[in-house]
PDB file of C-alpha atoms in Angstrom:
ATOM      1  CA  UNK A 192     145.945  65.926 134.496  1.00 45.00           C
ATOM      2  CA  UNK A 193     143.534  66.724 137.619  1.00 45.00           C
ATOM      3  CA  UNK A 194     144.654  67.591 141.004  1.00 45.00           C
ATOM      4  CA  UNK A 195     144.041  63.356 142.232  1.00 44.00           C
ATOM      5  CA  UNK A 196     147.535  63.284 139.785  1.00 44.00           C
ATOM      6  CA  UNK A 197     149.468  66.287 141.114  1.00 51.00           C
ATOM      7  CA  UNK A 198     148.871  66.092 144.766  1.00 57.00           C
ATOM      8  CA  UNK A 199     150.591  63.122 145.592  1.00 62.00           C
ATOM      9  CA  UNK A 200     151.539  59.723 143.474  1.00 66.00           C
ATOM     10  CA  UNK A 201     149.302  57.377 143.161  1.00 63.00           C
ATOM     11  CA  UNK A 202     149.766  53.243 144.205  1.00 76.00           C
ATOM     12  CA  UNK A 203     150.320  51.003 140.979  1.00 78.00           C
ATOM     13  CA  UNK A 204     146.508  49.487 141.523  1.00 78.00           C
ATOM     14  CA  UNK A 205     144.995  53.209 142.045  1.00 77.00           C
ATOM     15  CA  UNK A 206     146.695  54.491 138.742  1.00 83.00           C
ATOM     16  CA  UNK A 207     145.520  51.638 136.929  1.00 89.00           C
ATOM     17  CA  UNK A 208     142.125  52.499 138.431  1.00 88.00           C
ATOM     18  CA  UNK A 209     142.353  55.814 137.784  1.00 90.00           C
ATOM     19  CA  UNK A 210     143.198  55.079 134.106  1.00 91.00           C
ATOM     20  CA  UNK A 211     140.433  52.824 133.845  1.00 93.00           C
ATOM     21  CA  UNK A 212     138.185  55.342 134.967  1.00 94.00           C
ATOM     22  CA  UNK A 213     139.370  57.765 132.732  1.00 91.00           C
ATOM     23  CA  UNK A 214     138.555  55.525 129.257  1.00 92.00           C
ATOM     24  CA  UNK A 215     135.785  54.427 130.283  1.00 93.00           C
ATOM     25  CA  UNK A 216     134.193  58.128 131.136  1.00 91.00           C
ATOM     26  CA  UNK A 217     135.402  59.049 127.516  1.00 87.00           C
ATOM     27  CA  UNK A 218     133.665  56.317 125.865  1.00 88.00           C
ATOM     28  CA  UNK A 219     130.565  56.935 128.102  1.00 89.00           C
ATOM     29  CA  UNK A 220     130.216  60.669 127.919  1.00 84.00           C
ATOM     30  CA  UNK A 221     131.071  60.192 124.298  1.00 79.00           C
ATOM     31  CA  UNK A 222     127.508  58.100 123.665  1.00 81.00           C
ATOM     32  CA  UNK A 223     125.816  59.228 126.099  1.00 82.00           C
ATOM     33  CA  UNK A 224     127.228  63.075 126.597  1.00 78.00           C
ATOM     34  CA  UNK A 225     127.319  64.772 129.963  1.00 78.00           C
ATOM     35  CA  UNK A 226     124.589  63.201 132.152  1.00 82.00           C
ATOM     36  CA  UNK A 227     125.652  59.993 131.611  1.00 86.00           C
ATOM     37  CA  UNK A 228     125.532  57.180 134.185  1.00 90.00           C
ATOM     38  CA  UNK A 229     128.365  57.716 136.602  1.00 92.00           C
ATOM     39  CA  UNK A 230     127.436  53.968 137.814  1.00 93.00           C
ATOM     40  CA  UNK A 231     127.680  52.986 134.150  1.00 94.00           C
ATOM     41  CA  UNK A 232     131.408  54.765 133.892  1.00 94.00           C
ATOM     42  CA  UNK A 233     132.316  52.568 137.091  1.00 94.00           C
ATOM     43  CA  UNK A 234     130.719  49.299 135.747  1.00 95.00           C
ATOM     44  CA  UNK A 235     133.017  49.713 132.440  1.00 95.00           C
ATOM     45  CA  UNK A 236     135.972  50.479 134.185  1.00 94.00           C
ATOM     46  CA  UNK A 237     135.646  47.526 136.215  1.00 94.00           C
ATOM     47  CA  UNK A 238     135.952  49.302 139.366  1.00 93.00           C
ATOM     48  CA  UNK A 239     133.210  49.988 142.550  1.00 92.00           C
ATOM     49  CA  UNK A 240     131.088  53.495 142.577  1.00 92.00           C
ATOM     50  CA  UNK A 241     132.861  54.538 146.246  1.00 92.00           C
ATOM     51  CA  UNK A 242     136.190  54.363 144.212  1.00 91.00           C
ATOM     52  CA  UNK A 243     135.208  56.308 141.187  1.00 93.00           C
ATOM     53  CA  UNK A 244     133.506  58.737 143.639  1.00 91.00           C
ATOM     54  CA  UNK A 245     137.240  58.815 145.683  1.00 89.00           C
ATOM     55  CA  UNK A 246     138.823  59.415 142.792  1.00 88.00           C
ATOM     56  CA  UNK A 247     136.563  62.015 141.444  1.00 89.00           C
ATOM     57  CA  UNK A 248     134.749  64.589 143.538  1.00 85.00           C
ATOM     58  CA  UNK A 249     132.397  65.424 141.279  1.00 84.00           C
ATOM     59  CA  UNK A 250     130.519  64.494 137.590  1.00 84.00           C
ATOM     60  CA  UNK A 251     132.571  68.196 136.748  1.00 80.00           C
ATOM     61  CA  UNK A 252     135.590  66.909 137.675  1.00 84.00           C
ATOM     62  CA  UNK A 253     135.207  63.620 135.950  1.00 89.00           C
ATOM     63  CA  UNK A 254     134.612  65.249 132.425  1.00 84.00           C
ATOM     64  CA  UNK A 255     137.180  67.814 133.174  1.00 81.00           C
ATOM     65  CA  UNK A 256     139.780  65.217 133.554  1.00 86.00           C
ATOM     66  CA  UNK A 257     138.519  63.126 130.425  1.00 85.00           C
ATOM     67  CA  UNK A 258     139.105  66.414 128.681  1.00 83.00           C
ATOM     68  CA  UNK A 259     142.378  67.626 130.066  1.00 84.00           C
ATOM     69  CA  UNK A 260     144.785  66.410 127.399  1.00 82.00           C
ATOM     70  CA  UNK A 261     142.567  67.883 124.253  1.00 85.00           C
ATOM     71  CA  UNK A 262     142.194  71.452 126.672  1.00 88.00           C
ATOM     72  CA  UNK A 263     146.103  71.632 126.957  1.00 91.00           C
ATOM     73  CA  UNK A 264     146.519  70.688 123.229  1.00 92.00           C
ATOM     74  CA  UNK A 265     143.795  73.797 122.282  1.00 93.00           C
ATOM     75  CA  UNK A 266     146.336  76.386 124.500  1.00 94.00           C
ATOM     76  CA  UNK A 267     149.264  75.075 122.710  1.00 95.00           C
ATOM     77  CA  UNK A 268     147.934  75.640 119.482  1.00 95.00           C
ATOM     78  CA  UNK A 269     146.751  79.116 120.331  1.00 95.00           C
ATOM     79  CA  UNK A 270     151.001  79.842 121.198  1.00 94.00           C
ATOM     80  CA  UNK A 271     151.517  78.165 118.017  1.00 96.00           C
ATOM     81  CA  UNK A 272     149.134  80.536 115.961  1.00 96.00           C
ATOM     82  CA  UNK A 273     150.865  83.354 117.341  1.00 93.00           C
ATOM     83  CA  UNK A 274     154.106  82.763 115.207  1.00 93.00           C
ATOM     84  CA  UNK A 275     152.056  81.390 112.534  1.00 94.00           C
ATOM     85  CA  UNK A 276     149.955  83.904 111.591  1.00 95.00           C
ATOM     86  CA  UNK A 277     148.686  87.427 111.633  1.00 95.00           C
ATOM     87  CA  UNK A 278     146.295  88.238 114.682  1.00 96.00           C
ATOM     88  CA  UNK A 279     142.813  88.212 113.604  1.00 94.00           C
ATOM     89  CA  UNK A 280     143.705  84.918 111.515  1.00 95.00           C
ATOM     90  CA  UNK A 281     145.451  83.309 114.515  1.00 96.00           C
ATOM     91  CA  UNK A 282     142.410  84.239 116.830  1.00 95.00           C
ATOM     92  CA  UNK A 283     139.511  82.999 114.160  1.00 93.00           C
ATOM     93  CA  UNK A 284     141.270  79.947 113.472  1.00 94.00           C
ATOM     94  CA  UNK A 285     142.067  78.983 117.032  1.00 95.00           C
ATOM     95  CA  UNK A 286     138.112  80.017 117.607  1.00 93.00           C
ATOM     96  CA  UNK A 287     136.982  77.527 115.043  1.00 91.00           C
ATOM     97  CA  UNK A 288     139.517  74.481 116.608  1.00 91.00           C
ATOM     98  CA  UNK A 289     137.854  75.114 119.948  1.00 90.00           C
ATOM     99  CA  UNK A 290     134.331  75.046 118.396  1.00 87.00           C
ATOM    100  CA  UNK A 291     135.042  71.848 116.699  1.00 84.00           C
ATOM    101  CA  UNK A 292     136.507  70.216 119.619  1.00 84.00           C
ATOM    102  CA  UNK A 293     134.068  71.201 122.097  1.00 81.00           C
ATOM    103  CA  UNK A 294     131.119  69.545 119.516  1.00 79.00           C
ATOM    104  CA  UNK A 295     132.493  66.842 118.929  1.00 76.00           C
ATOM    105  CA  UNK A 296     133.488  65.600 122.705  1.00 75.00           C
ATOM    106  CA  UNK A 297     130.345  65.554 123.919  1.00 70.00           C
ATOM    107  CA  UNK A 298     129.840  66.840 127.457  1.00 67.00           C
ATOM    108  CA  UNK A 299     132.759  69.618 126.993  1.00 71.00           C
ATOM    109  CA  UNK A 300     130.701  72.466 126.393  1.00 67.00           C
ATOM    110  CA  UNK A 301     129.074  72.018 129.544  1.00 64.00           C
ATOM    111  CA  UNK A 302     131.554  71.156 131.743  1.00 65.00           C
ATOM    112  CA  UNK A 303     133.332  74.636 130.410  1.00 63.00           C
ATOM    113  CA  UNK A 304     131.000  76.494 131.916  1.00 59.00           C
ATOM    114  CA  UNK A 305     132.291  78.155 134.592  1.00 57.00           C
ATOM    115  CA  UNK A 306     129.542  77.408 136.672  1.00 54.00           C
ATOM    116  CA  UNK A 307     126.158  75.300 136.354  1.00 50.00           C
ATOM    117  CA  UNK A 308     123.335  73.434 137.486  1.00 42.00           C
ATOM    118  CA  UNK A 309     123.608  71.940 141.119  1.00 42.00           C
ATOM    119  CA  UNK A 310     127.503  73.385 140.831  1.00 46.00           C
ATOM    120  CA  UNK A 311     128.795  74.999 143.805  1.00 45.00           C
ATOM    121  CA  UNK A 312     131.036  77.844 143.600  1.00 44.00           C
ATOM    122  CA  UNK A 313     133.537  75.408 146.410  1.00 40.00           C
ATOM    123  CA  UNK A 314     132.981  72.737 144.221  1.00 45.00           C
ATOM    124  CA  UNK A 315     133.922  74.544 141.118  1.00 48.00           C
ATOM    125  CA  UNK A 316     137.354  73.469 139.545  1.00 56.00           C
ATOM    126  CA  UNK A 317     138.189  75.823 136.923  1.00 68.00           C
ATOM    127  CA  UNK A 318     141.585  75.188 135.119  1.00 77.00           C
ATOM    128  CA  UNK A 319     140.915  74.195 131.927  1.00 77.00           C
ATOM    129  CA  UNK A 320     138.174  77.065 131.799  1.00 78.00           C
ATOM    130  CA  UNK A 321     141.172  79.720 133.062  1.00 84.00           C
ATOM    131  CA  UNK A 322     143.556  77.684 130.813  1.00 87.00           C
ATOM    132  CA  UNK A 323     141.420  78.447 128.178  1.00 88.00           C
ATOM    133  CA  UNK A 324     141.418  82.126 129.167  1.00 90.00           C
ATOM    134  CA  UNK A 325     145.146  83.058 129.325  1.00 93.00           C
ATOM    135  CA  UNK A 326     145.416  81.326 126.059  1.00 95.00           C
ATOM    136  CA  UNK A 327     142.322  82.992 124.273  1.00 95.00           C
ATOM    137  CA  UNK A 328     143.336  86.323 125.551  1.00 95.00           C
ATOM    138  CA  UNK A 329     146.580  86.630 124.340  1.00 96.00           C
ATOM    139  CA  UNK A 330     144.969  85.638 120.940  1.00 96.00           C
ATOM    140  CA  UNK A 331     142.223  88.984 121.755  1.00 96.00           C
ATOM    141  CA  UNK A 332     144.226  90.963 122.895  1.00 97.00           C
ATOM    142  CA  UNK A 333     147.015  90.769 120.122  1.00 96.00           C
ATOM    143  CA  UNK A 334     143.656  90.683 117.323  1.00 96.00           C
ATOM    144  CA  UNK A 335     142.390  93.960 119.425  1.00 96.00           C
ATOM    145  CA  UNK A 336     145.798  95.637 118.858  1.00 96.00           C
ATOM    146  CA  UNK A 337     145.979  95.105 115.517  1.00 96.00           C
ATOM    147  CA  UNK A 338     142.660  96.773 114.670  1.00 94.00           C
ATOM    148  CA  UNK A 339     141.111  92.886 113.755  1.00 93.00           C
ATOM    149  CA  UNK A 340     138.623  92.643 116.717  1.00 92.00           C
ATOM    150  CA  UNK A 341     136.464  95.496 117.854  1.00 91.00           C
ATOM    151  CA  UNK A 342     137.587  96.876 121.282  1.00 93.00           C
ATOM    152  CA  UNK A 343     134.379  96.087 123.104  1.00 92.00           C
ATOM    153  CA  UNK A 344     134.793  92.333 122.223  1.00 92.00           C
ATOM    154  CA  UNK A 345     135.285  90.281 125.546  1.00 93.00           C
ATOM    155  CA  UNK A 346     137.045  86.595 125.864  1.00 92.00           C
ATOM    156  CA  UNK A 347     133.804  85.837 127.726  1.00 89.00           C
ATOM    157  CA  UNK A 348     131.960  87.335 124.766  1.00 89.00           C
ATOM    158  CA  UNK A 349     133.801  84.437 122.447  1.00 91.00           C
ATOM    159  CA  UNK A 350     133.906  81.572 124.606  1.00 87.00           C
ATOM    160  CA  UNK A 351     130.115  81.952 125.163  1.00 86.00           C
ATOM    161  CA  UNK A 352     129.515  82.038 121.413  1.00 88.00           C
ATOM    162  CA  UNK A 353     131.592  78.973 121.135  1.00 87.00           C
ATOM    163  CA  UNK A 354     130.038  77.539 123.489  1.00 83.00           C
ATOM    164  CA  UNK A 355     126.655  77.841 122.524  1.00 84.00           C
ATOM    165  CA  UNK A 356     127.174  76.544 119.458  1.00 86.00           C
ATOM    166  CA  UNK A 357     128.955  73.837 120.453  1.00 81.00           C
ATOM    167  CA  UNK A 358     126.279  72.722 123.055  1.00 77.00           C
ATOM    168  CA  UNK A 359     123.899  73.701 120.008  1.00 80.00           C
ATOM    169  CA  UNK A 360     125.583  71.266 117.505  1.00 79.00           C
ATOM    170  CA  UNK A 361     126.925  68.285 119.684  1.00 71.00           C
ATOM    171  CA  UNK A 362     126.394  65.202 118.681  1.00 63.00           C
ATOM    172  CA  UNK A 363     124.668  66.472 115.198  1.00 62.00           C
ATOM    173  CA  UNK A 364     126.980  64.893 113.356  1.00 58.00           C
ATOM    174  CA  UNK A 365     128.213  67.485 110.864  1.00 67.00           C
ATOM    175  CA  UNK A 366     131.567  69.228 111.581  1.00 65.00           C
ATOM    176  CA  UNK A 367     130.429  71.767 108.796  1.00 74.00           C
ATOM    177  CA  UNK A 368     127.351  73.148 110.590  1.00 80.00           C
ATOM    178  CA  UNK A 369     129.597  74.395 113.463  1.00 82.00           C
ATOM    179  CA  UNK A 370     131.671  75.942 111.427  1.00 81.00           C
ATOM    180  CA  UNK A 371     129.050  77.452 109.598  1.00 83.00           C
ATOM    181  CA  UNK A 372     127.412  78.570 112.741  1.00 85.00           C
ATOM    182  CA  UNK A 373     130.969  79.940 114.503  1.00 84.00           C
ATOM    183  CA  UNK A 374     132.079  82.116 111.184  1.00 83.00           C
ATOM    184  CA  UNK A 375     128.571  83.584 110.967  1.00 83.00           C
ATOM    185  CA  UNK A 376     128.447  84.710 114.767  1.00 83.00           C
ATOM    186  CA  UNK A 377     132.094  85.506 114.377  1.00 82.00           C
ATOM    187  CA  UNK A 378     131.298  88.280 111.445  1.00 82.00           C
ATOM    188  CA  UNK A 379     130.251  90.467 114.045  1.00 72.00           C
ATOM    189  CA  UNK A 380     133.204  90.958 115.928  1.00 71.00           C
ATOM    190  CA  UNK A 381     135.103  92.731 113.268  1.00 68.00           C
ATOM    191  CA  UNK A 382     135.111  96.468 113.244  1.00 70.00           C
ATOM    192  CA  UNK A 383     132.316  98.106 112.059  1.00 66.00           C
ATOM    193  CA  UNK A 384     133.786 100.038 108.762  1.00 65.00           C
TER     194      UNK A 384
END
């Protein structure tokens, strides 16, 4: 989950806490996306501010932690897609779960950005943005090689399309218009004949 996890184990009451936390920031940045009231996340969980705030560093790593477990299931899929099917396939369709995902769990897009607002660079935790890279590259790099992608085509190129349109569409309420959106910007990355 997030480095409060892996560093060292947590007391029975602190994990509880923690957990706590955790569903209520989903059901908060859920309704109210990204901005929401940190306060608001502590009054739901049933816990103080200080120990949301000891728990969490940061709003960043709040949402990054709600969205840990759906960032680890994206990278497994993208492995998945690799024995699955061919390369530009594999790449398009793991583009389009990401897109959906990221619209739909409001506050994602933003907290993928590798930087932002008010975000330090010290402050900045970046795994499920680099987890998101070593899986989308492979997914590139294999669609590059096979002639599917055009060479100049970036990861950063994608993931800010994605993105984009998923900060563009969240919380609009129809799946279909990110889709739409993703396989329309996506046309462009195919070789030009």
């Amino acid at each position: 989950m997030t480095e409060a996890i892996t560093r060292r184990p947590l007391r029975a009451d602190a994990r509880r806490n923690y957990l706590r936390i955790l569903t209520a920031a989903e059901s908060v940045f859920a309704e109210q996306g990204a901005e929401a009231s940190l306060e608001e996340i502590a009054r739901r969980a049933g816990v103080g501010s200080a120990t949301l705030h000891r728990r969490f560093s940061s709003r960043r790593a709040l949402l990054l932690a709600v969205f840990a477990d759906g960032i680890e299931a994206l990278c497994e899929r993208a492995q998945a897609l690799t024995e699955e099917v061919g390369p530009g396939p594999a790449l398009t369709t793991w583009l389009r779960a990401l897109a959906a995902y990221t619209a739909t769990h409001r506050g994602l897009a933003v907290s993928l950005l590798p930087t932002g607002p008010g975000l330090e660079p010290a402050e900045a935790d970046n795994t499920c943005h680099s987890m998101l890279n070593a899986a989308g590259g492979r997914l590139l790099a294999r669609a590059q090689d096979a002639g599917a992608v055009r060479p100049d085509v970036s990861l950063a190129d994608l993931l800010t399309l994605v993105n984009a349109i998923a900060f563009a569409t969240e919380g609009a309420g129809d799946p279909g218009d990110v889709d739409r959106l993703l396989v329309l910007a996506l046309n462009g990355i195919q070789p030009r004949p």
